[in-house]
Coordinates of C-alpha atoms in Angstrom, one line a residue:
X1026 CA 37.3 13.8 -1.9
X1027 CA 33.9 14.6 -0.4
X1028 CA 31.1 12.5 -0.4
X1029 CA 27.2 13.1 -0.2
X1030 CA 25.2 10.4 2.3
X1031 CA 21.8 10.3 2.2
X1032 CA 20.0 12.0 5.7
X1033 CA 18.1 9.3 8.4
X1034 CA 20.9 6.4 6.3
X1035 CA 21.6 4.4 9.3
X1036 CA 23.8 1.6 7.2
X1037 CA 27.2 0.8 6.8
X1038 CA 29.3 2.1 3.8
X1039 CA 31.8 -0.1 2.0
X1040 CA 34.2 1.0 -1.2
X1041 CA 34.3 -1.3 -4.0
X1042 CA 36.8 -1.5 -6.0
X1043 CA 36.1 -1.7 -10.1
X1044 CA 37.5 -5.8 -9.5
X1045 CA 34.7 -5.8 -7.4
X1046 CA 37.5 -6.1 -4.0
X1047 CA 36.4 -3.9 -0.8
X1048 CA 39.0 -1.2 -0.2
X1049 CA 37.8 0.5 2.5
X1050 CA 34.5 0.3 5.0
X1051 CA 33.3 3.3 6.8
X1052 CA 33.2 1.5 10.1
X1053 CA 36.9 1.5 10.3
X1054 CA 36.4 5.1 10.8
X1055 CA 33.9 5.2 12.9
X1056 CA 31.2 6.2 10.4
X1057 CA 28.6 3.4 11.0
X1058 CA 25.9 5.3 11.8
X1059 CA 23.8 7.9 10.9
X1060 CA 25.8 10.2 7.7
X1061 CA 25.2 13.5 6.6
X1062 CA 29.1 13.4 4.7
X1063 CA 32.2 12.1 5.1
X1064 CA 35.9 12.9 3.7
X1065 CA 37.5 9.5 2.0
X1066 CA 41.5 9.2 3.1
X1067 CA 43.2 10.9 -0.6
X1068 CA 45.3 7.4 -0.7
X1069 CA 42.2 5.4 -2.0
X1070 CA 42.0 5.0 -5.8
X1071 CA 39.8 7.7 -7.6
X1072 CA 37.3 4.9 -9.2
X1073 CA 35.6 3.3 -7.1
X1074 CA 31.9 2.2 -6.3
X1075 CA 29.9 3.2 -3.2
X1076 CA 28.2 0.2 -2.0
X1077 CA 25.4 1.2 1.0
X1078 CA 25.2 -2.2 3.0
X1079 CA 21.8 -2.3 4.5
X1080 CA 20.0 -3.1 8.0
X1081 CA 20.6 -6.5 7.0
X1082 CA 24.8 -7.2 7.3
X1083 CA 24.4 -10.0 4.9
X1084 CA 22.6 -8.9 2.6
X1085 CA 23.5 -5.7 0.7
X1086 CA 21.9 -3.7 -2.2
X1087 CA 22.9 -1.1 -4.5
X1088 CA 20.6 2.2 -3.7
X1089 CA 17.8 1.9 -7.0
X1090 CA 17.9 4.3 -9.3
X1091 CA 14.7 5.4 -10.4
X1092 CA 13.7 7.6 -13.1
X1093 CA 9.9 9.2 -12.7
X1094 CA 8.3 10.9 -15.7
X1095 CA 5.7 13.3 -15.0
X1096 CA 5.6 16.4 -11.9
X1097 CA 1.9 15.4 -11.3
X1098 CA 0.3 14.8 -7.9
X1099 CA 0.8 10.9 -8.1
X1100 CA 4.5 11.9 -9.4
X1101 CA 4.7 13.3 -6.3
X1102 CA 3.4 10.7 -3.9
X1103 CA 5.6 8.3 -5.7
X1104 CA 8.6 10.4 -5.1
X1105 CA 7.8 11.0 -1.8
X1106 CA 7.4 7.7 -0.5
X1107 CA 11.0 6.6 -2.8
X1108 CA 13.4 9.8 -2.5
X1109 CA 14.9 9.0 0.8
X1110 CA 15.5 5.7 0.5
X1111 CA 16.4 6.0 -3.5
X1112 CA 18.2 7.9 -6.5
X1113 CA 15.2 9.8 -7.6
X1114 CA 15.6 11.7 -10.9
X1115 CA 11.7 13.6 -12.1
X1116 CA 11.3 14.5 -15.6
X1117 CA 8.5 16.5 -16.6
X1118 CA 8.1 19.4 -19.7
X1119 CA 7.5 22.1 -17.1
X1120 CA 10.5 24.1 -17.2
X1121 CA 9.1 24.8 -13.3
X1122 CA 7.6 22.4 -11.6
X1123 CA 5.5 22.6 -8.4
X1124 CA 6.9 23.8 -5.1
X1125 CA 6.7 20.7 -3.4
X1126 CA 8.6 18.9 -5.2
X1127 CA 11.7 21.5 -4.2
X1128 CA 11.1 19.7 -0.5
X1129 CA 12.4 16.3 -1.7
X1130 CA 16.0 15.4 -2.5
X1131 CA 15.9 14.6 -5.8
X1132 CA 16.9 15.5 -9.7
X1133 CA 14.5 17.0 -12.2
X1134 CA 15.4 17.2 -15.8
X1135 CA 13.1 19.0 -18.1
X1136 CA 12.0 17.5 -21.4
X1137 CA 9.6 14.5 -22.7
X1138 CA 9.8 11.2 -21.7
X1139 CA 8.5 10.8 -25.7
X1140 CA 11.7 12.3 -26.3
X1141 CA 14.9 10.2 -26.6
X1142 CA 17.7 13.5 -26.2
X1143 CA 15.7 14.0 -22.9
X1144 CA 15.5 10.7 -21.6
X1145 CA 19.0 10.2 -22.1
X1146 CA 20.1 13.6 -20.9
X1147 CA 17.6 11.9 -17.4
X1148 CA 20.0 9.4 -17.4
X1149 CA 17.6 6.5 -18.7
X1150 CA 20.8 4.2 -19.3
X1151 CA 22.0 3.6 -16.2
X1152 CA 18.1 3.9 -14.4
X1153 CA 17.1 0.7 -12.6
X1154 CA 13.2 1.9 -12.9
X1155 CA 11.1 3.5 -15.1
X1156 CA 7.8 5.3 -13.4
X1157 CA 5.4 7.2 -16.1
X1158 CA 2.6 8.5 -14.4
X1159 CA 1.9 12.1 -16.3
X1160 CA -1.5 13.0 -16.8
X1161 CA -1.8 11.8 -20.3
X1162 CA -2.2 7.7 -20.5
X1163 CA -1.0 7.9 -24.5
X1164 CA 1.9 9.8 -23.1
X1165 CA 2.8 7.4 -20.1
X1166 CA 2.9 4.5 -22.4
X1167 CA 5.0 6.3 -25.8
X1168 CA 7.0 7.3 -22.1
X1169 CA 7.4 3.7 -21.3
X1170 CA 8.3 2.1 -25.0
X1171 CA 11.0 4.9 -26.0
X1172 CA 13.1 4.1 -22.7
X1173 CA 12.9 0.5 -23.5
X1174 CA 14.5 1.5 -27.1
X1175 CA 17.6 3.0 -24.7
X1176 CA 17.8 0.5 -22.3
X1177 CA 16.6 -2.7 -20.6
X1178 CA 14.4 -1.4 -17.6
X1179 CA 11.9 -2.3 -15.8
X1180 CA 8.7 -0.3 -16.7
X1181 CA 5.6 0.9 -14.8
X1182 CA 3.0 3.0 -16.4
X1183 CA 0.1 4.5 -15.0
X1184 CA -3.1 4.3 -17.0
X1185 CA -6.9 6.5 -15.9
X1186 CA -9.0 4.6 -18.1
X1187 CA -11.1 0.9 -18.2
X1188 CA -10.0 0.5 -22.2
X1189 CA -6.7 1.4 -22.2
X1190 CA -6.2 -0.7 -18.8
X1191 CA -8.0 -3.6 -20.7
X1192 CA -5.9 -3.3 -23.6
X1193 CA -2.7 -3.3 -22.2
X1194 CA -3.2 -6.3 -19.9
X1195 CA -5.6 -8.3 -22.5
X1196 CA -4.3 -12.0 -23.1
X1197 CA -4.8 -11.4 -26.9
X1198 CA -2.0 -8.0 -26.0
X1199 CA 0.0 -10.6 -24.6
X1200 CA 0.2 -12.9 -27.1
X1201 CA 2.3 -11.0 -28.6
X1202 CA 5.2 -9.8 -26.8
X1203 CA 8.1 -7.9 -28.0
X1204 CA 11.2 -6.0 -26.2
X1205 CA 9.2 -3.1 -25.4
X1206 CA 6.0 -4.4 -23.3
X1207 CA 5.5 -2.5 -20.0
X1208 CA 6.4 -4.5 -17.5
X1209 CA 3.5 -3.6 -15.2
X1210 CA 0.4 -1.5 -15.4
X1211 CA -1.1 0.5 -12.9
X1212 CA -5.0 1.9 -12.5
X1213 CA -5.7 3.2 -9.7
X1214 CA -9.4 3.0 -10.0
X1215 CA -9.4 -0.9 -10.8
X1216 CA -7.2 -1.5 -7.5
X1217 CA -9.7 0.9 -5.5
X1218 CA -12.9 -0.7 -6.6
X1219 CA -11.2 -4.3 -5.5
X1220 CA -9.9 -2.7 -2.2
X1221 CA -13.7 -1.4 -1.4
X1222 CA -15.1 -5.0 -2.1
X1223 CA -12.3 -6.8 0.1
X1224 CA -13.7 -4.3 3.0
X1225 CA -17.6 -4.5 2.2
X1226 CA -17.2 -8.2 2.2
X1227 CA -16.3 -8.2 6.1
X1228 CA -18.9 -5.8 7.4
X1229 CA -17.6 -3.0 10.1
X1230 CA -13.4 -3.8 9.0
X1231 CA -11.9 -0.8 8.2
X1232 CA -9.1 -2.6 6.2
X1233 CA -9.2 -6.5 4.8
X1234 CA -5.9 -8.6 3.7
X1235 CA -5.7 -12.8 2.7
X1236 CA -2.6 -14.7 2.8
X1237 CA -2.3 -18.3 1.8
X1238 CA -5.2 -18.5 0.0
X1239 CA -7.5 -16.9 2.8
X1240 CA -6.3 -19.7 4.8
X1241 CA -4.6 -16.6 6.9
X1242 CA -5.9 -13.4 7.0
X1243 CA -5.6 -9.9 8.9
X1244 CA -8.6 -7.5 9.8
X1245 CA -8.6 -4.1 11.1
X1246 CA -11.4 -2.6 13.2
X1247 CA -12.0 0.6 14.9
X1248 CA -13.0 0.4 18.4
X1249 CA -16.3 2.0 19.3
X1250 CA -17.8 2.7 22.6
X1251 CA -20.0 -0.2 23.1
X1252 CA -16.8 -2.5 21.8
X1253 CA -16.6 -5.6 24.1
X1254 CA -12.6 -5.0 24.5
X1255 CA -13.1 -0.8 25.2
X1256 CA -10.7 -0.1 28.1
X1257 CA -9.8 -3.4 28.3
X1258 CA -5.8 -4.5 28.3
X1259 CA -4.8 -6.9 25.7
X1260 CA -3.9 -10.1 28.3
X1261 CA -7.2 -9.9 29.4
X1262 CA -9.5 -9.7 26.4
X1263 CA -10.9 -13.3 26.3
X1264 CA -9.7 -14.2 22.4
X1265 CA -10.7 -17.2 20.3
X1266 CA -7.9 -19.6 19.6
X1267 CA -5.6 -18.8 16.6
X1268 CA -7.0 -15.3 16.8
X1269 CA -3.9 -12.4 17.7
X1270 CA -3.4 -8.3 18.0
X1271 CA -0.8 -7.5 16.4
X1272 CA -1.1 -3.6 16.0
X1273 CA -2.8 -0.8 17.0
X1274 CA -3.2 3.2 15.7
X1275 CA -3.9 5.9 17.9
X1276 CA -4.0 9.4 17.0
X1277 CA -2.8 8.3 13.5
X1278 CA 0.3 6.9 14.8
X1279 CA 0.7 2.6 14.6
X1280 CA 2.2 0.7 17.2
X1281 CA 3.3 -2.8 18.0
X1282 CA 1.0 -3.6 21.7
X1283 CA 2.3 -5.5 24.2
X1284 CA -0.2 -7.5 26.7
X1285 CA -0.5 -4.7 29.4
X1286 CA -1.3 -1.7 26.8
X1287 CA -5.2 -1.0 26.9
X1288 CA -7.5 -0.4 24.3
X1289 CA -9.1 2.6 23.9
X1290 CA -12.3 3.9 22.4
X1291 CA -11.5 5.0 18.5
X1292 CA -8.2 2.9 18.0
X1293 CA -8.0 0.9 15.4
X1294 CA -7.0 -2.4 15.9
X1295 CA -5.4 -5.0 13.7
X1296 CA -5.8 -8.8 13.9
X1297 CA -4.3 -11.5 12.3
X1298 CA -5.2 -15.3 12.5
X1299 CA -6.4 -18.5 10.5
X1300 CA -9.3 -17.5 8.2
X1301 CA -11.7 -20.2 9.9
X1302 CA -11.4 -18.3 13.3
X1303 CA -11.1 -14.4 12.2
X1304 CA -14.3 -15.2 10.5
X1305 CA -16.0 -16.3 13.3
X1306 CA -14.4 -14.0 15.6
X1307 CA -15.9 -11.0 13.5
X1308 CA -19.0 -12.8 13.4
X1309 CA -19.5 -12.9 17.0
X1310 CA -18.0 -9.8 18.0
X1311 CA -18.4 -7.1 16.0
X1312 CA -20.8 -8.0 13.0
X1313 CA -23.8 -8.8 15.3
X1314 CA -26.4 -7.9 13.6
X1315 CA -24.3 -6.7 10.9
X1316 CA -25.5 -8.5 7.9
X1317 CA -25.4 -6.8 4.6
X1318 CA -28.0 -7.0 2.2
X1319 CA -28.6 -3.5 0.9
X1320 CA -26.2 -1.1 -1.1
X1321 CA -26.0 2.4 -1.9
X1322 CA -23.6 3.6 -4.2
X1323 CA -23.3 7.4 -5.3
X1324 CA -21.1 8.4 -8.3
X1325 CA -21.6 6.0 -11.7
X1326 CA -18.2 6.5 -12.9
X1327 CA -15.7 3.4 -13.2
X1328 CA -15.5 3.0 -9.8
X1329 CA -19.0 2.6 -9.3
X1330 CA -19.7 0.7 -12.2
X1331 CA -17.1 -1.8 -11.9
X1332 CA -17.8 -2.3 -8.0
X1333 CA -21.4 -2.6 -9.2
X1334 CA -21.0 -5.2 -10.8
X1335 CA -18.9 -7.3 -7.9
X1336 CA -21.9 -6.4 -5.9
X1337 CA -24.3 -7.8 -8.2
X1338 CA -22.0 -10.9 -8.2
X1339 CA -21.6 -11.4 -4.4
X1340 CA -26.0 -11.3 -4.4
X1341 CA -26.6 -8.2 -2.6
X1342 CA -29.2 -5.5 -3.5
X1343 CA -27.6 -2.4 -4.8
X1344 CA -29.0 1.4 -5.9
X1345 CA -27.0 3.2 -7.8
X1346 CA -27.0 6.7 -7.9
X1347 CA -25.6 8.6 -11.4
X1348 CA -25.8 12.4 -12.2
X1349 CA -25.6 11.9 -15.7
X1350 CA -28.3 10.5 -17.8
X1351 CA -26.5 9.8 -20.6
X1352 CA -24.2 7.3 -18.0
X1353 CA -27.3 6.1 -16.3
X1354 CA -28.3 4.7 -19.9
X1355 CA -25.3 2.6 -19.9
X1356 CA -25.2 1.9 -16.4
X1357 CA -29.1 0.5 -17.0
X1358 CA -28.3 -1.4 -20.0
X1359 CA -24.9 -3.1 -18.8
X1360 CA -25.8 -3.8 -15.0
X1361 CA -28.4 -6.9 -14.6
X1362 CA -30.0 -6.5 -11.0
X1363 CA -29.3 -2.9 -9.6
X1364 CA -31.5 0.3 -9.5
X1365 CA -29.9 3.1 -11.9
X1366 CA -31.5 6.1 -10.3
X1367 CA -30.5 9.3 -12.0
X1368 CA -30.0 12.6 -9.6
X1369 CA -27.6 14.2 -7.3
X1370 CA -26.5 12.3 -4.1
X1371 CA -27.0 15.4 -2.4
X1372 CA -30.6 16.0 -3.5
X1373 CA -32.5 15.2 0.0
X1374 CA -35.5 14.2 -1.5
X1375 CA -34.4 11.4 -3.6
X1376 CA -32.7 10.4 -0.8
X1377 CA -35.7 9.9 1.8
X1378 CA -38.0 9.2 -1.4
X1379 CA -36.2 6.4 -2.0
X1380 CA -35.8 5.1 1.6
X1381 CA -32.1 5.2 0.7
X1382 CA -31.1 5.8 4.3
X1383 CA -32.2 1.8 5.1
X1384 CA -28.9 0.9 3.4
X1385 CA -26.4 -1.1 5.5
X1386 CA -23.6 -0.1 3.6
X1387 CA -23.2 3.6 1.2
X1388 CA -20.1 3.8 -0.8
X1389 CA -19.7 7.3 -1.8
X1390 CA -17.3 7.2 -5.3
X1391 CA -17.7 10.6 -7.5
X1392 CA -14.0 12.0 -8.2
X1393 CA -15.2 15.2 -6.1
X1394 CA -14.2 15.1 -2.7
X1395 CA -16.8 17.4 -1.5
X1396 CA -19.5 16.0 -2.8
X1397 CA -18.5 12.5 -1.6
X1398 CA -18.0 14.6 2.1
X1399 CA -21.7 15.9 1.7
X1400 CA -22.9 12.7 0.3
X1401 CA -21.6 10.8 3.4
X1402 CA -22.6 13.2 6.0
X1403 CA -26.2 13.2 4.4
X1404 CA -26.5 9.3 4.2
X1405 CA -25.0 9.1 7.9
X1406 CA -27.7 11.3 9.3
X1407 CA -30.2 9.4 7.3
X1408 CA -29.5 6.6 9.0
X1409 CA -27.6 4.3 6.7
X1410 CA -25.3 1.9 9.2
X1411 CA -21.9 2.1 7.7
X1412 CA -20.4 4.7 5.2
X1413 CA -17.8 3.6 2.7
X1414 CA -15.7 7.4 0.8
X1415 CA -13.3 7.8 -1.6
X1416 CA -10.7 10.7 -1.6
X1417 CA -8.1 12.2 -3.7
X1418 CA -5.1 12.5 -0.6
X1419 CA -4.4 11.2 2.8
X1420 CA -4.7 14.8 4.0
X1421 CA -8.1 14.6 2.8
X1422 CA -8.8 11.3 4.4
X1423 CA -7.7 12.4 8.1
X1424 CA -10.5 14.8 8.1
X1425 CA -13.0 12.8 6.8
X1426 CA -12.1 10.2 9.5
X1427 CA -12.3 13.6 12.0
X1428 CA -16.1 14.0 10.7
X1429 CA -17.1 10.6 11.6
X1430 CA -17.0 8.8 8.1
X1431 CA -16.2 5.2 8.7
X1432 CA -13.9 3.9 6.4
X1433 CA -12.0 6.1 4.0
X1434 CA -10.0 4.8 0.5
X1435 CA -7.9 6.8 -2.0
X1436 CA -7.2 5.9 -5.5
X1437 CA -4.0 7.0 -5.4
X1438 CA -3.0 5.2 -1.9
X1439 CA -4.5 1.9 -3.2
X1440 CA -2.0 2.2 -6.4
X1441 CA 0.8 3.5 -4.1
X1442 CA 0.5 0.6 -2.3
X1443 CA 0.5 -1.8 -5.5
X1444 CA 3.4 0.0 -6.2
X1445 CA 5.6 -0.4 -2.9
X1446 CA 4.5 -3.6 -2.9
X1447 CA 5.9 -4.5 -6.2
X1448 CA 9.0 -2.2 -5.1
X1449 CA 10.0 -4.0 -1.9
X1450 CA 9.4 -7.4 -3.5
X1451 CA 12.2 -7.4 -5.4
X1452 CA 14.2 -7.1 -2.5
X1453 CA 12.2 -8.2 0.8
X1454 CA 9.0 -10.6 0.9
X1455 CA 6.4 -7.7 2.0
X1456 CA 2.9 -9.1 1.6
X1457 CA 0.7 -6.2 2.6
X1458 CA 1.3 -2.6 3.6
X1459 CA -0.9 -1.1 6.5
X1460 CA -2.0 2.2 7.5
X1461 CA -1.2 4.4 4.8
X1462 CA 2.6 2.5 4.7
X1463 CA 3.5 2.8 8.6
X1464 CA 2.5 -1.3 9.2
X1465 CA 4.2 -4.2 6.9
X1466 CA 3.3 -7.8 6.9
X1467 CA 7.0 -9.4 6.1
X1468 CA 7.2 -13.4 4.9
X1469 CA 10.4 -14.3 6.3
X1470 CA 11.6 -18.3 5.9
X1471 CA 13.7 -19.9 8.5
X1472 CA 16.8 -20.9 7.3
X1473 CA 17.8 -24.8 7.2
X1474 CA 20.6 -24.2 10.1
X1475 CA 17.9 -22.1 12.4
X1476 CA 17.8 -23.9 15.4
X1477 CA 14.5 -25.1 17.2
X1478 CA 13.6 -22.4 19.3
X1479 CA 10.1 -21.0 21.2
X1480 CA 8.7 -17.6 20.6
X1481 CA 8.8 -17.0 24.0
X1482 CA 12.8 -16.9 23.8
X1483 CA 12.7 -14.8 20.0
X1484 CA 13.6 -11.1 21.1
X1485 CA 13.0 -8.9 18.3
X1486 CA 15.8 -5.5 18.0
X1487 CA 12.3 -3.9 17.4
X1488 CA 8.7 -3.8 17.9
X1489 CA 6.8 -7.1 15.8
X1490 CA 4.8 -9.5 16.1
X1491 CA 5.4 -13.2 14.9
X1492 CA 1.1 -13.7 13.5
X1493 CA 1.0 -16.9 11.5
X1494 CA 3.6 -19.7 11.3
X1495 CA 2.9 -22.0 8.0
X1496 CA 4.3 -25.0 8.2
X1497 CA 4.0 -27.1 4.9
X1498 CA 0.4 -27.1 4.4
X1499 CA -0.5 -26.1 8.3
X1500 CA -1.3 -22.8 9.7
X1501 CA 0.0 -22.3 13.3
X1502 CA -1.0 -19.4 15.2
X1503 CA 1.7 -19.0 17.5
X1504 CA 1.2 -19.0 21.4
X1505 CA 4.7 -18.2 23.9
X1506 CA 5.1 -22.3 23.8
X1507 CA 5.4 -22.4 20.0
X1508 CA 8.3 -23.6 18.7
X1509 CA 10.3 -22.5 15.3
X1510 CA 11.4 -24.7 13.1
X1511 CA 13.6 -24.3 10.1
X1512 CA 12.1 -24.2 6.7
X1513 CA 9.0 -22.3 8.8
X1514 CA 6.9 -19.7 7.0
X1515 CA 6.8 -16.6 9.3
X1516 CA 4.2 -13.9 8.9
X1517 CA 5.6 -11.1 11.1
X1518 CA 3.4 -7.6 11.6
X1519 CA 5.8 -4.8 12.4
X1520 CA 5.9 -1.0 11.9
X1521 CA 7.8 -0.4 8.4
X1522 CA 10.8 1.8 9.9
X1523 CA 11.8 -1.3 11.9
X1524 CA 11.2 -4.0 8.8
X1525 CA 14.5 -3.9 8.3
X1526 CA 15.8 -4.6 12.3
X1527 CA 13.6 -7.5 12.1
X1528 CA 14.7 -8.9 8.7
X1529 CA 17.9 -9.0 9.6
X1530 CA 17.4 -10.7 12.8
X1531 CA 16.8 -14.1 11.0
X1532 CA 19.4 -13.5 8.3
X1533 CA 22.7 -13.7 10.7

């Protein structure tokens, strides 16, 4: 018999017999290793399971299998990110769906996920994962309690609006649970507008993550000419203590840096270390001068609104800029301190008449890309110090970045992320995602037999970086001289195609 292995697989196969007994691993015959297909010897029994060991020897999973309702563009990013390491099956009502979707390997069924026949005929009963993210919230969450009437699964649902959202995750909702609550809900705009604030709140970081309680945290900066470690190589920049590199992207593409690799103008470097000293290592070198006080935000929509509001919380001075009167009304009568101006973010005139380019910080949030482009460029050239846009795609975001806007976030990367994150979790402890998915943080805890041993003498099968060591209550940084102990807390940076090389390092 002929069997189908995933492309770019690189683990070990086993058979399993129904009594759960392995009959047969593919490394007897010299299969461990990358598999396109393989022929089984006719003399092993006809049922049988196909077990794909992973990275990790000793700790094996079943592939997931995931069942995504809905052929829209955050279908598509979902089933991107998931079809080559899972069983992906789309269902959609389209009797075509889009191109794209022909590039991935996986199943599409057409039908309604409101629809039991179809669901079923999608193979909901033997799904590990349910993903609704059409483009009709009502629809995503009918989606979401019909497959929990066929089967016990886990449930995500996408949601696009502030009262549904508030609904669905209210404490008077959960009061009252029953068999078919979704399990989680996702808004992409809610996890935006906190993602904006984490970055606004360390001026000049391009991305922001805590760990611990902020008691460890990881900042990422880009590099600009008059940087204090441009051109300089990483042994010789002159860091506090408990401050590290641990990553660095060039040309779009991350890697792990060792101490003779030099920075250059435009990377964008990551750091990880104890809050105390990140803090005060931004503060000296690269928000001199950088204090915010004044915001601009264009586009009054939830974003803005909601991000408003966190402004108005954190003390700064905001002005708001809405297109719509009818919004600016609401946005006057719900929002305590801020200036609700109402006109175009594009209109010139407002813009200088209101001395708008004096802001330290505009945050450019419509849901049109091109006006958010326009909007930026305009604000930059007026003068305003750092510029903050929002974007539908990452195909988007590399040419805004190309232009010279400083930071760019995406909706729909921000809830990807969420997503991954609450993928991986049930499987790995991943406790951020980086760079659009190429970086992972990893919590990995040393085993009670691990002996005591210095990170000078830990040699990782892949590129990573051991950042913060907690220790009970303590946060270590770690130096060469460090030692490991078991029952340690390690924090480990690495690029994600080699999470699993490293995982599995401290699992043998």
């Amino acid at each position: 018999m002929s069997i189908r292995v995933r492309e770019k697989i690189h683990y070990p196969i086993l058979l399993v017999s129904q009594l759960g007994n392995v009959i047969a691993s593919m490394a007897q015959y010299g299969q461990y290793g990358t598999l396109d297909a393989m022929t089984l010897p006719n003399r092993y029994p006809k049922n049988f399971w196909i077990v794909i060991l992973f990275r990790d020897p000793n700790f094996w999973r079943v592939l997931m299998r995931i069942l995504i309702y809905g052929a829209t563009e955050a279908g598509y990013m979902v089933a991107l990110r998931l079809h080559q390491d899972h069983d992906v099956t789309l269902l959609d009502e389209q009797e075509r769906v889009n191109d794209k979707f022909g590039n991935l390997d996986i199943s599409f069924v057409e039908g309604s996920g409101a629809d039991v026949e179809a669901l079923i005929h999608a193979g909901a009963g033997k799904m590990d994962l349910f993903i609704a993210c059409s483009g009709l919230d009502e629809a995503n969450v009918v989606a979401c309690w019909t497959v929990k009437k066929i089967v016990d699964i886990e449930t995500v649902c996408f949601v696009g609006t502030m009262e549904l959202y508030n609904n669905l995750v209210s404490h008077v909702h959960s009061r009252y649970q029953t068999p078919y609550d979704i399990d989680t809900v996702i808004w992409p705009e809610q996890l935006l507008t906190h993602e904006i604030f984490r970055i606004v709140s360390v001026p000049e970081a391009i991305d922001v993550e805590y760990f611990s309680n902020g008691r460890a945290k990881l900042f990422e900066y880009r590099i600009k000419e008059d940087s204090f470690i441009r051109d300089c190589r990483v042994m010789d920049c002159a860091f506090p203590e408990n401050v590290l590199i641990v990553g660095i992207t060039r040309d779009h593409e991350l890697f792990i840096p060792d101490g003779s690799t030099k920075i250059l103008q435009d990377d964008k470097v990551v750091f990880m270390g104890t809050g105390a000293a990140l803090d005060g290592f931004a503060a000296q070198f690269f928000q001199k001068n950088n204090t915010i006080k004044d915001v601009v935000v264009i586009g009054g929509g939830n974003v803005g609104f909601l991000l408003t509001m966190q402004l108005e919380q954190a003390g700064l001075r905001v002005k708001l800029i809405e297109r719509s009167k009818e919004r600016c009304t609401f946005l006057a009568d719900n929002l305590k301190k801020t200036l609700v101006l109402n006109g175009d973010g594009t209109d010139l005139e407002l813009l200088e008449g209101e001395a708008l380019g004096e802001a330290d910080v505009t945050i450019c949030v419509t849901d049109n890309d091109e006006k958010n482009l326009l909007c930026s460029l305009l604000m930059k050239q007026l003068g305003s110090r750092r510029i903050i846009t929002r974007v539908s795609n990452e195909r988007t975001a590399q040419l805004f970045e190309r232009v010279g806007i400083d930071v760019v976030v995406s909706p729909r990367e921000s809830a990807m992320r969420e997503l991954m994150n609450r993928l991986q979790s049930r499987n790995v402890n991943i406790l951020a995602v980086v760079e659009g998915g190429q970086g992972e943080v990893l919590r990995v805890t040393l085993a009670a037999e691990f002996p005591e041993t210095k990170v000078k003498d830990i040699h990782f099968p892949a590129g990573a970086v051991i950042g913060v060591i907690q220790r009970g209550r303590q946060i270590l940084i770690p130096k060469g001289e460090t030692s490991l102990l078991a029952g340690d807390m390690l924090k480990i940076f690495t690029k994600s195609t080699d999470a699993d090389a490293v995982k599995a390092m401290f699992n043998k």
